[in-house]
Amino acid sequence: QVQLVESGGGLVQAGGSLRLSCAASGRTFSGYTMAWFRQAPGKEREFVAAIRWSTGSTDYADSVKGRFTISRDKAKNTMYLQMNSLKPEDTALYYCTASTGYMSRSSRMYEYWGQGTQVTVSS
């Protein structure tokens, strides 16, 4: 059973940085795509970034490109999201997710989800 546990969220001022972590267990993830999604109150869940576990290939939403960096540490079975130059509109619950398929920006393609970690950016 795949388990995903996020950490690293918190309250930060606009312009600040945070690094989210997602500890993954239960499988060998070499054939997986891992991703971050986020959901703000009253809004739909939206794609943030994805990474192909085996190759390290990445994809980013336009809204975070150049500010956020997704990465993974194979030895630690952990995925990261480095978030710089944070804006109030980045405030959301951030979810770690995994898929046995190829990279996708659709949440429907991801089978496994963590519980989420809250990121709040004050202006």
CSV table of N, CA, C and O in Angstrom, one decimal, residues 53 73-78:
chain,number,residue,atom,x,y,z
A,53,TRP,N,9.7,9.8,-11.6
A,53,TRP,CA,10.7,9.4,-10.6
A,53,TRP,C,12.0,8.8,-11.2
A,53,TRP,O,13.0,9.1,-10.6
A,73,ASP,N,14.6,12.6,-4.0
A,73,ASP,CA,15.8,11.9,-3.5
A,73,ASP,C,15.4,10.5,-3.5
A,73,ASP,O,14.7,10.0,-2.6
A,74,LYS,N,16.0,9.7,-4.4
A,74,LYS,CA,15.6,8.3,-4.6
A,74,LYS,C,16.0,7.5,-3.3
A,74,LYS,O,15.3,6.6,-2.9
A,75,ALA,N,17.2,7.8,-2.8
A,75,ALA,CA,17.7,7.1,-1.6
A,75,ALA,C,16.8,7.2,-0.4
A,75,ALA,O,16.6,6.3,0.4
A,76,LYS,N,16.1,8.4,-0.3
A,76,LYS,CA,15.3,8.7,0.9
A,76,LYS,C,13.8,8.5,0.5
A,76,LYS,O,12.9,8.6,1.4
A,77,ASN,N,13.5,8.1,-0.7
A,77,ASN,CA,12.1,8.0,-1.2
A,77,ASN,C,11.3,9.2,-0.8
A,77,ASN,O,10.1,9.1,-0.3
A,78,THR,N,11.8,10.4,-1.1
A,78,THR,CA,11.2,11.6,-0.7
A,78,THR,C,11.2,12.6,-1.9
A,78,THR,O,12.2,12.7,-2.6
